[in-house]
JSON list of C-alpha atoms in Angstrom, two decimals:
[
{"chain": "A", "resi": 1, "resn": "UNK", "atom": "CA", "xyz": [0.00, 0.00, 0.00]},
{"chain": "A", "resi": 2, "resn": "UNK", "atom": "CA", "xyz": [1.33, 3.48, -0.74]},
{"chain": "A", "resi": 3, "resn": "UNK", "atom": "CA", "xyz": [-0.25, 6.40, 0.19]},
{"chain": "A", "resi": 4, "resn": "UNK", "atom": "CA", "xyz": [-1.16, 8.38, -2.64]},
{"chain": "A", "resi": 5, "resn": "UNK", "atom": "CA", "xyz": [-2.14, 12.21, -3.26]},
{"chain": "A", "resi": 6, "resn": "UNK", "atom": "CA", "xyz": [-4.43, 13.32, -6.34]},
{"chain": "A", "resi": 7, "resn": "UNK", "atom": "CA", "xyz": [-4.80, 16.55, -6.92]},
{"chain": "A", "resi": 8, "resn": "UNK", "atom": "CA", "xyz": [-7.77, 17.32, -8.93]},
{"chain": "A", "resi": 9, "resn": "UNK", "atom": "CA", "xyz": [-11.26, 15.80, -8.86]},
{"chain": "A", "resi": 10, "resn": "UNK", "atom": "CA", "xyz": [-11.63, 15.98, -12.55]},
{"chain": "A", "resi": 11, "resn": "UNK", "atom": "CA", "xyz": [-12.59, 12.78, -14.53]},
{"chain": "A", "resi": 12, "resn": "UNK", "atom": "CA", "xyz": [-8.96, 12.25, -14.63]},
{"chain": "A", "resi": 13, "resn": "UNK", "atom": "CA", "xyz": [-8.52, 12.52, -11.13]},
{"chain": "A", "resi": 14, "resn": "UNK", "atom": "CA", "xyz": [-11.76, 10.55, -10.01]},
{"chain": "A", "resi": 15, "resn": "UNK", "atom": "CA", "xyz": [-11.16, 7.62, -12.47]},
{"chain": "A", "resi": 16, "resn": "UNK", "atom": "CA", "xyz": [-7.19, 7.28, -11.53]},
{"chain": "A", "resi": 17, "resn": "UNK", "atom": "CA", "xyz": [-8.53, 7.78, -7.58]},
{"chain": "A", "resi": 18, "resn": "UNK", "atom": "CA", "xyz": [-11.34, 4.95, -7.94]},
{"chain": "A", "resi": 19, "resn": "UNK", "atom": "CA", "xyz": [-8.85, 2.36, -9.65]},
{"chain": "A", "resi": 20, "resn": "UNK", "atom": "CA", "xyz": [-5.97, 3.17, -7.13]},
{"chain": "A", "resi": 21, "resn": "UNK", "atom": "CA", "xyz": [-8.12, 2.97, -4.42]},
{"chain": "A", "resi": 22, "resn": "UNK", "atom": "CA", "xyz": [-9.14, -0.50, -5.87]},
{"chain": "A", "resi": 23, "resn": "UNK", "atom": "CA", "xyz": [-5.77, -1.53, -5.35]},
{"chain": "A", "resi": 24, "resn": "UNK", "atom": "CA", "xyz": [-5.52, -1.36, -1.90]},
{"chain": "A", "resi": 25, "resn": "UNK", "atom": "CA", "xyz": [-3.59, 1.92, -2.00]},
{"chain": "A", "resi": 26, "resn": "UNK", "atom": "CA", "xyz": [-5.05, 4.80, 0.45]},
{"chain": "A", "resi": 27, "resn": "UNK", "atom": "CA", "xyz": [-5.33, 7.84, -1.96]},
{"chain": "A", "resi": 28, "resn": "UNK", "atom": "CA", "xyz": [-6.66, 11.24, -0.92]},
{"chain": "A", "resi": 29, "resn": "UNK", "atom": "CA", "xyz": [-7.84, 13.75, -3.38]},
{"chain": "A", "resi": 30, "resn": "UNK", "atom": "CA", "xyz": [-7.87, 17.19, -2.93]},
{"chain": "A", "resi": 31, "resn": "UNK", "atom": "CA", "xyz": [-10.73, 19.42, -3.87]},
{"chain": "A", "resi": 32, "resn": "UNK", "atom": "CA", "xyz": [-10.39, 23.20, -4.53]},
{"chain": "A", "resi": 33, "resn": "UNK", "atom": "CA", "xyz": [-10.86, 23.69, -0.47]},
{"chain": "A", "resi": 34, "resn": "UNK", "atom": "CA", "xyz": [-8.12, 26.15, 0.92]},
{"chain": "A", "resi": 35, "resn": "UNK", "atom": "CA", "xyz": [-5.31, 24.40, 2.11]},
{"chain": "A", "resi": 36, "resn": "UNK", "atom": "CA", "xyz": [-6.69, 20.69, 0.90]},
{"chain": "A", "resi": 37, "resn": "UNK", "atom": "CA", "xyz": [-3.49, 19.91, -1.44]},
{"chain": "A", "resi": 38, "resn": "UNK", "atom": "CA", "xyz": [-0.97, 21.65, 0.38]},
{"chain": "A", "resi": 39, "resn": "UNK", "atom": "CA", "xyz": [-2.46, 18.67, 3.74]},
{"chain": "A", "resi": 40, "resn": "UNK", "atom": "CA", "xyz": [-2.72, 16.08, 0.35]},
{"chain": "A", "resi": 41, "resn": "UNK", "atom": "CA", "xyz": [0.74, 16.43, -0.74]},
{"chain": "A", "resi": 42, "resn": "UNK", "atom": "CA", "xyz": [2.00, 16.48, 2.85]},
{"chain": "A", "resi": 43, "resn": "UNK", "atom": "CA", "xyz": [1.02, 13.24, 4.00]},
{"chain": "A", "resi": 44, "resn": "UNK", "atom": "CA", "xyz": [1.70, 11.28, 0.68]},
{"chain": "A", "resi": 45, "resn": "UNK", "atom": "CA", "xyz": [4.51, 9.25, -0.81]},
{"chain": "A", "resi": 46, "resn": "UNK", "atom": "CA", "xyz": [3.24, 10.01, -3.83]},
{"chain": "A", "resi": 47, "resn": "UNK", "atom": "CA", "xyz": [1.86, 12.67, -5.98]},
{"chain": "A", "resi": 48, "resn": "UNK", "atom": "CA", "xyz": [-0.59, 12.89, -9.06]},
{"chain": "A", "resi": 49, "resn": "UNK", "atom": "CA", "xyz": [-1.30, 16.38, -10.82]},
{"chain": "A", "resi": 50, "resn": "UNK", "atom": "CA", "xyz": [-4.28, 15.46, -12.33]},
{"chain": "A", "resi": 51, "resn": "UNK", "atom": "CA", "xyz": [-5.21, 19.58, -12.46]},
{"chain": "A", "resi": 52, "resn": "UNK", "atom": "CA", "xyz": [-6.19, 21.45, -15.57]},
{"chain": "A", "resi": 53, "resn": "UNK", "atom": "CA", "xyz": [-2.54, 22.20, -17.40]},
{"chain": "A", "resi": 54, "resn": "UNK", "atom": "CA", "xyz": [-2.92, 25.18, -17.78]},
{"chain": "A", "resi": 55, "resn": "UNK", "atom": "CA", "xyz": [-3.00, 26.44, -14.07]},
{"chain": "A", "resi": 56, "resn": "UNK", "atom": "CA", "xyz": [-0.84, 23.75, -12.68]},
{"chain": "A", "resi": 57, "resn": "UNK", "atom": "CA", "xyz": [2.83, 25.29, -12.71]},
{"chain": "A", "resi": 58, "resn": "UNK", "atom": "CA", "xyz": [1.29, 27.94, -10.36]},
{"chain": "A", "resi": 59, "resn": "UNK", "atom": "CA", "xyz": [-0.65, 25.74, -8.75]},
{"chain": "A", "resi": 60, "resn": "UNK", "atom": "CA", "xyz": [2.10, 23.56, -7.36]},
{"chain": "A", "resi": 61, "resn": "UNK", "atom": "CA", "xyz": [4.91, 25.88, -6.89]},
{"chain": "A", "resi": 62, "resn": "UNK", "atom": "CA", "xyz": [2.38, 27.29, -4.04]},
{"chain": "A", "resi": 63, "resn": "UNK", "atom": "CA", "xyz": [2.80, 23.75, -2.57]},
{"chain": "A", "resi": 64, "resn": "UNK", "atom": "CA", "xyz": [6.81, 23.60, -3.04]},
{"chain": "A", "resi": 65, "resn": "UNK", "atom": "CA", "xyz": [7.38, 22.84, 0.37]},
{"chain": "A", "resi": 66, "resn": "UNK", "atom": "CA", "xyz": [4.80, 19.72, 0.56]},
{"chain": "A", "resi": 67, "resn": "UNK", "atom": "CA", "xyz": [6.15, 18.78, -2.79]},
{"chain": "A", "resi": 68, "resn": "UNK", "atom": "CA", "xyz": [9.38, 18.67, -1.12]},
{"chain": "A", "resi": 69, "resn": "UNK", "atom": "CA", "xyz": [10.99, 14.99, -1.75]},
{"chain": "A", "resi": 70, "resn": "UNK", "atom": "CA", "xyz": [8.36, 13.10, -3.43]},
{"chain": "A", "resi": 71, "resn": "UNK", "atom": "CA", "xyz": [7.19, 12.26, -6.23]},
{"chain": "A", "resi": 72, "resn": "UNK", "atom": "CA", "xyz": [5.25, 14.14, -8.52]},
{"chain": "A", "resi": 73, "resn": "UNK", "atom": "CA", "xyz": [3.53, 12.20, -11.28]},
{"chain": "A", "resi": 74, "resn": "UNK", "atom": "CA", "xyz": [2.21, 14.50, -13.91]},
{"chain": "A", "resi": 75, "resn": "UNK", "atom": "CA", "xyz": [-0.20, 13.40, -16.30]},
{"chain": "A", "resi": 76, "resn": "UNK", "atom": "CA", "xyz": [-1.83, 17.08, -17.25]},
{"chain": "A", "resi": 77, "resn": "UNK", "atom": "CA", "xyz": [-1.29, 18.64, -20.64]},
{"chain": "A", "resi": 78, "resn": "UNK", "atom": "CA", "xyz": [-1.02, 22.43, -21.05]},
{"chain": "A", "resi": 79, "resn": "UNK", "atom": "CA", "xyz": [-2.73, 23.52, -24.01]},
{"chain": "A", "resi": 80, "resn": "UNK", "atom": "CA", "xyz": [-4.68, 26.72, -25.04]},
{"chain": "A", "resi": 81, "resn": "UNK", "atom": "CA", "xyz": [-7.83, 25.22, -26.26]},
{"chain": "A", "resi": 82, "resn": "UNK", "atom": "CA", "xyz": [-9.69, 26.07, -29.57]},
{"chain": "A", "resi": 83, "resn": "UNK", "atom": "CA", "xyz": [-13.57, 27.60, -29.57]},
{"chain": "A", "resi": 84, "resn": "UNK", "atom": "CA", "xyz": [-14.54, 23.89, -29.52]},
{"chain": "A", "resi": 85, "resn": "UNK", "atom": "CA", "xyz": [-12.98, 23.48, -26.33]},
{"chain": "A", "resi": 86, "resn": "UNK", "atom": "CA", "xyz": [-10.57, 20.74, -27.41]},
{"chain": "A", "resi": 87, "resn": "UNK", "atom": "CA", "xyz": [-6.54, 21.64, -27.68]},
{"chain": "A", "resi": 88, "resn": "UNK", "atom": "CA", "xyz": [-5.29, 24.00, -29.93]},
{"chain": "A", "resi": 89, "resn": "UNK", "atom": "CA", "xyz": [-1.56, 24.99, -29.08]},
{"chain": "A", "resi": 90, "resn": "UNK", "atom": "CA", "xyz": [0.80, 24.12, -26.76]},
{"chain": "A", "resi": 91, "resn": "UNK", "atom": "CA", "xyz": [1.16, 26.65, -23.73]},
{"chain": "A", "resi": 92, "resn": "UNK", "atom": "CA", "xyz": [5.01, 25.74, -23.38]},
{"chain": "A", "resi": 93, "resn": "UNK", "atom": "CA", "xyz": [6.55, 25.45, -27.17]},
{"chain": "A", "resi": 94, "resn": "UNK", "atom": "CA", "xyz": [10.08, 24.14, -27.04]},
{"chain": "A", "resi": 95, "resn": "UNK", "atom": "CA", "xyz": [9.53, 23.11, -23.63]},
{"chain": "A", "resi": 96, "resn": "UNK", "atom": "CA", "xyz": [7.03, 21.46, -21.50]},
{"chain": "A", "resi": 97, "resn": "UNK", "atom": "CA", "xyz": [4.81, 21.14, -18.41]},
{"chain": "A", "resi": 98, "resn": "UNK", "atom": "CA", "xyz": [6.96, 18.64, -16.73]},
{"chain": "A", "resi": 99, "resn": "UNK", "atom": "CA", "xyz": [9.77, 20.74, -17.40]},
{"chain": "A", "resi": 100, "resn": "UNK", "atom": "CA", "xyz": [8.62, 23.56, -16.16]},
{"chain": "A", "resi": 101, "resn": "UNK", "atom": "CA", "xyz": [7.51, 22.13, -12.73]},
{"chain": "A", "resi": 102, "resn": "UNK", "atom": "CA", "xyz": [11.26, 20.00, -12.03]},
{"chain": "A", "resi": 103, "resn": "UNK", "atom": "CA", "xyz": [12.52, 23.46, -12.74]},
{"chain": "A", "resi": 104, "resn": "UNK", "atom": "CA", "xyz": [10.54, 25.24, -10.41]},
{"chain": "A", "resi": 105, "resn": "UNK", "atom": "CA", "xyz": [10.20, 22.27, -7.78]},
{"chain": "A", "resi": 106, "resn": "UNK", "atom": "CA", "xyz": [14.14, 21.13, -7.91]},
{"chain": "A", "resi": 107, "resn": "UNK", "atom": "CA", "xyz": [13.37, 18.90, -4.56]},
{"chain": "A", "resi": 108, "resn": "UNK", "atom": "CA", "xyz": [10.55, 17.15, -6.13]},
{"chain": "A", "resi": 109, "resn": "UNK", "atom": "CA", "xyz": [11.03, 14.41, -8.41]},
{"chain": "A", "resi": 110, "resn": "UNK", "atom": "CA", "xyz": [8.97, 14.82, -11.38]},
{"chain": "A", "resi": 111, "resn": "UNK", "atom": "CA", "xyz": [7.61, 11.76, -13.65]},
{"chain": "A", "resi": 112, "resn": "UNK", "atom": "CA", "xyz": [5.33, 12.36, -16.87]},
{"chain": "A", "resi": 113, "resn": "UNK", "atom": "CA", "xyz": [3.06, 9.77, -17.83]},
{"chain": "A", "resi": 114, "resn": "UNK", "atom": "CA", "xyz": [-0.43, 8.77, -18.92]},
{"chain": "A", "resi": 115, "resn": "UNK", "atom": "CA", "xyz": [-0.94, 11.88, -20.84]},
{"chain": "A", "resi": 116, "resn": "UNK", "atom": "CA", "xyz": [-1.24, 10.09, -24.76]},
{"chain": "A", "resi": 117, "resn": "UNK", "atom": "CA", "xyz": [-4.18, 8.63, -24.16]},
{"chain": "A", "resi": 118, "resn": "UNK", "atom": "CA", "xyz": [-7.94, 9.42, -23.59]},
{"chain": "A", "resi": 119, "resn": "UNK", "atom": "CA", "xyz": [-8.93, 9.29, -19.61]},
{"chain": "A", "resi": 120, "resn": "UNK", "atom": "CA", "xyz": [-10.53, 5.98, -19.53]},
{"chain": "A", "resi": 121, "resn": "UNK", "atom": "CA", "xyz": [-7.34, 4.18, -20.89]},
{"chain": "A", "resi": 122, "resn": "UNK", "atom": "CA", "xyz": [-5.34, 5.32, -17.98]},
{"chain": "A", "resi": 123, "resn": "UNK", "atom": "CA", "xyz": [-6.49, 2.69, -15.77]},
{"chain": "A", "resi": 124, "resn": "UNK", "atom": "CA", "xyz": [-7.62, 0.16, -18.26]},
{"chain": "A", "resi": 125, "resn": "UNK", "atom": "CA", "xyz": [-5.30, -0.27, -21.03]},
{"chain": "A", "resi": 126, "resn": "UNK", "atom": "CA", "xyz": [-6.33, -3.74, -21.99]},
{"chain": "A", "resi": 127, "resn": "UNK", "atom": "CA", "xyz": [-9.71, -2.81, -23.17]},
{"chain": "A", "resi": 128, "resn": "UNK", "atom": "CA", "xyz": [-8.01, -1.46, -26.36]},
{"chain": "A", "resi": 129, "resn": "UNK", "atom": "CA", "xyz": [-8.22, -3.67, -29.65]},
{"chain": "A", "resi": 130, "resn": "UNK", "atom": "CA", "xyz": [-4.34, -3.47, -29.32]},
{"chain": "A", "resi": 131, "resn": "UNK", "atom": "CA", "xyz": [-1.21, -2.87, -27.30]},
{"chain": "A", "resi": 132, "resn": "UNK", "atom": "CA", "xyz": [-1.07, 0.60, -26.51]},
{"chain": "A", "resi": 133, "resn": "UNK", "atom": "CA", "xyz": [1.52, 2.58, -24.78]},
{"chain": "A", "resi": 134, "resn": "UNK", "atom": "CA", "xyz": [2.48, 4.44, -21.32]},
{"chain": "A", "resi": 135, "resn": "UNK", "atom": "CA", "xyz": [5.68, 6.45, -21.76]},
{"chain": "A", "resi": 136, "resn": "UNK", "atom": "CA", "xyz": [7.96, 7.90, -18.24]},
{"chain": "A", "resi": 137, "resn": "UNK", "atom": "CA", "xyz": [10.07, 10.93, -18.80]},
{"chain": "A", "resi": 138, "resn": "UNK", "atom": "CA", "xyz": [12.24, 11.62, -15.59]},
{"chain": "A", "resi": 139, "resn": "UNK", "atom": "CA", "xyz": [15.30, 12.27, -14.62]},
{"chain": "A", "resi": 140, "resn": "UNK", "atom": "CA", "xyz": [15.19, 9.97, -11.35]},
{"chain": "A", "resi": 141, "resn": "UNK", "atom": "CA", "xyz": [15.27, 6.43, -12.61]},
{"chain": "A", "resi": 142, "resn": "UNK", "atom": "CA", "xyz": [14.28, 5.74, -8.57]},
{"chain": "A", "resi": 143, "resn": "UNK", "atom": "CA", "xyz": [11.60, 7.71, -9.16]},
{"chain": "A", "resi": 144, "resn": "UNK", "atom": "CA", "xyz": [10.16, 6.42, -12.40]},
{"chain": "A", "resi": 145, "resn": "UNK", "atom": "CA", "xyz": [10.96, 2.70, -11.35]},
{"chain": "A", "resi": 146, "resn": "UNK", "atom": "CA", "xyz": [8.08, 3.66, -8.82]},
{"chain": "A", "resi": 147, "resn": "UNK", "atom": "CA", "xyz": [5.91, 4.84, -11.06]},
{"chain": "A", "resi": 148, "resn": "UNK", "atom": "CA", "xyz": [6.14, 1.87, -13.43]},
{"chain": "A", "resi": 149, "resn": "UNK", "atom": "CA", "xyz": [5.53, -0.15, -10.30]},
{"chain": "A", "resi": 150, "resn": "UNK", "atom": "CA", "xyz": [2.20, 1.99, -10.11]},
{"chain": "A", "resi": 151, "resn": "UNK", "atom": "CA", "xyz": [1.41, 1.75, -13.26]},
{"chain": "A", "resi": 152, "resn": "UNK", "atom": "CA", "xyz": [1.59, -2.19, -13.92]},
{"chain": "A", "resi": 153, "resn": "UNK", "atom": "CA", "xyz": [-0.69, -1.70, -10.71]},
{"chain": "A", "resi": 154, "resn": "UNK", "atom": "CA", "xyz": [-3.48, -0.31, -13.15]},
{"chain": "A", "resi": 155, "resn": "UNK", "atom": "CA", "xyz": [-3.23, -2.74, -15.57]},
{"chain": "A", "resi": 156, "resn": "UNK", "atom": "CA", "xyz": [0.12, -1.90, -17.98]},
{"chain": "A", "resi": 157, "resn": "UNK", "atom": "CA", "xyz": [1.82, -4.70, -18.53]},
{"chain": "A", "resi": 158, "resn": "UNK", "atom": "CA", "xyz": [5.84, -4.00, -18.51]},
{"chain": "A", "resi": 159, "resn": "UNK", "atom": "CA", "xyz": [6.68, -4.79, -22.14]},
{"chain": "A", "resi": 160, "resn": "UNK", "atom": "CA", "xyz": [3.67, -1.65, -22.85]},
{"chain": "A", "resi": 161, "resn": "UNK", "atom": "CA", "xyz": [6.04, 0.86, -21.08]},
{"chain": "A", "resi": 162, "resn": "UNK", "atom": "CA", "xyz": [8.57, 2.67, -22.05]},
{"chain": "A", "resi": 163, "resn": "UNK", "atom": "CA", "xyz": [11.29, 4.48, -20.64]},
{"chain": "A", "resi": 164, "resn": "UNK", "atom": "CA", "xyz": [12.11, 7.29, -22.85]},
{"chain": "A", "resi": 165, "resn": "UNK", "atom": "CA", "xyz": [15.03, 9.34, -20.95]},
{"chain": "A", "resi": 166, "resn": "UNK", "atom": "CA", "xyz": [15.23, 12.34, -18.86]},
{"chain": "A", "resi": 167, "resn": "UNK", "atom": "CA", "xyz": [12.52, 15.44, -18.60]},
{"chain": "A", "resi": 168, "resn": "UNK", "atom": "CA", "xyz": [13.28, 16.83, -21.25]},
{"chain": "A", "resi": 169, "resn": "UNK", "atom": "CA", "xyz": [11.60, 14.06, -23.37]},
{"chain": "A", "resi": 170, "resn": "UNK", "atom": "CA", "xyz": [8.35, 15.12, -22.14]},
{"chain": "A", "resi": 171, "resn": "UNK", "atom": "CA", "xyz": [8.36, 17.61, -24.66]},
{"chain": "A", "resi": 172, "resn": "UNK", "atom": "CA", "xyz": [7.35, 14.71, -27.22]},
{"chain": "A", "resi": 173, "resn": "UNK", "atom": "CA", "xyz": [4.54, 12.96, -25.39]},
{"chain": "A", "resi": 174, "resn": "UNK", "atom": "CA", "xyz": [3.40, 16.57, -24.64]},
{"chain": "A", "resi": 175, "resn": "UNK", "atom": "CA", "xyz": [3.10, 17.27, -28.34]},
{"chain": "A", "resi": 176, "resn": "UNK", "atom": "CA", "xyz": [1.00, 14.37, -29.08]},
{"chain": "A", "resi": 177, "resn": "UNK", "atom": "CA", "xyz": [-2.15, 16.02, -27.70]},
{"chain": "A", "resi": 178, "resn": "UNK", "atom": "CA", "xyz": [-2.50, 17.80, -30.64]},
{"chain": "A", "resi": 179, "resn": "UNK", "atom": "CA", "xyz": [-3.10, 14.91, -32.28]},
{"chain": "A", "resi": 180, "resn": "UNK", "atom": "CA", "xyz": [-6.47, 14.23, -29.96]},
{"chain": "A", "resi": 181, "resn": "UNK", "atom": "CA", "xyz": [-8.58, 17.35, -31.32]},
{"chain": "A", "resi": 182, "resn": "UNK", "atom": "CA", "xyz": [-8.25, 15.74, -34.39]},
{"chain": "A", "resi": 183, "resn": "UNK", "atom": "CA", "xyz": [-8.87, 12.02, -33.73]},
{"chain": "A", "resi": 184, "resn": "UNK", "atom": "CA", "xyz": [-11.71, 12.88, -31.39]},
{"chain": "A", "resi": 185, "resn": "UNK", "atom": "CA", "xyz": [-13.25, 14.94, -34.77]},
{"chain": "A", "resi": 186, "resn": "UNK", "atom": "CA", "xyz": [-12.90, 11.95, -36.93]},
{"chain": "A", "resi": 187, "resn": "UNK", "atom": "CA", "xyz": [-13.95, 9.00, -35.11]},
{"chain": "A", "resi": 188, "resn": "UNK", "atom": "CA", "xyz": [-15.96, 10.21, -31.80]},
{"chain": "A", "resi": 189, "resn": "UNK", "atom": "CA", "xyz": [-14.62, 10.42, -28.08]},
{"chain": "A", "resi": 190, "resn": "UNK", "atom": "CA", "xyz": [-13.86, 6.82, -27.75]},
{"chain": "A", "resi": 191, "resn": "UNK", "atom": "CA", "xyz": [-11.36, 5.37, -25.88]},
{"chain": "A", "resi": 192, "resn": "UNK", "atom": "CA", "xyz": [-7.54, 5.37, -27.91]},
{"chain": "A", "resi": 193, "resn": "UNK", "atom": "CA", "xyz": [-3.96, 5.62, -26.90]},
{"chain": "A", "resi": 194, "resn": "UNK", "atom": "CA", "xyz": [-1.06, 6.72, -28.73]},
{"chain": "A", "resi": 195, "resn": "UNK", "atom": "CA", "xyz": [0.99, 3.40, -29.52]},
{"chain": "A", "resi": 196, "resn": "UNK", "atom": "CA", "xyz": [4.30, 2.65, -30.75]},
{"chain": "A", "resi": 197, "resn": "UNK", "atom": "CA", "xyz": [3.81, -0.10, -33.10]},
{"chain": "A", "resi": 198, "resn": "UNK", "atom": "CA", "xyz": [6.94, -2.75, -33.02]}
]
């Protein structure tokens, strides 16, 4: 059991909550409620930004000090979003989220993942027709050993994750949301995952 922090009650962070929580792991999310993810983040081993991207660099380098030492699993894109309300652009071209948050939280170890697929696939990946992929970006390999641990919990199988190298690589799995505006526009929002085929 590891004690796990969510931090948005979105259908991300409700569906990734339920199926943790499933697992036998205690998770507490934290609403919008003064002070609720600074006491979240506190008490956790681990932490999920599941928050809108767009606010979440200032949203968690308000909670730098209960960020302090864990780790931060970010699965949030930050996008400026067309009139439809789907993504449009990319808030941090030539960088990206995860970047931005191990720069400004240097004592938190930062892990993207989950964030090239639609919500539902997060937690079960084998409903897919095929193999899809979960990619880690990181530069803590303690840290995203964890997080593979966590995700295998949810249903990845290992050979369906892939280690792709430091932060910095997060700029690539960042820039395949704006393939989803356009997938969801041709087929319907059903269930897909970006996947590397082999």
């Amino acid at each position: 059991m590891t004690m796990i922090a969510v931090l948005g009650n979105g259908r991300v962070g409700g569906n990734l909550a339920t199926a943790l929580t499933r697992e036998g792991h205690e998770v507490t999310v934290a609403d919008r409620a003064p002070g609720a993810a600074a006491d979240a983040a506190r008490t956790a081993r681990i932490v999920i930004n599941a928050t809108p991207g767009a606010g979440s660099l200032d949203r968690l380098a308000a909670l730098r000090e209960a960020l302090r030492d864990k780790i931060l699993v970010d699965v949030s894109n930050a996008t400026v979003d067309g009139p439809d309300g789907l993504p449009a652009a990319l808030i941090y071209p030539g960088s990206s989220l995860a970047e931005q948050l191990q720069e400004t939280l240097p004592e938190t170890r930062v892990v993207k993942t989950l964030n090239t697929m639609l919500f539902p696939v997060m937690t079960a990946p084998a409903t897919l027709t095929q193999a899809p992929d979960a990619f880690l970006s990181g530069d803590d390999p303690q840290a995203k050993q964890t997080v593979r641990e966590l995700l295998i919990n949810l249903g990845w199988r290992k050979e369906w994750i892939t280690d792709l190298g430091g932060i910095q690589t997060a700029r690539a799995t960042e820039g395949a949301i704006l393939f989803v505006p356009h997938v969801i526009r041709s087929s319907g929002f059903a269930p897909f995952a970006i996947s590397i085929a082999r």
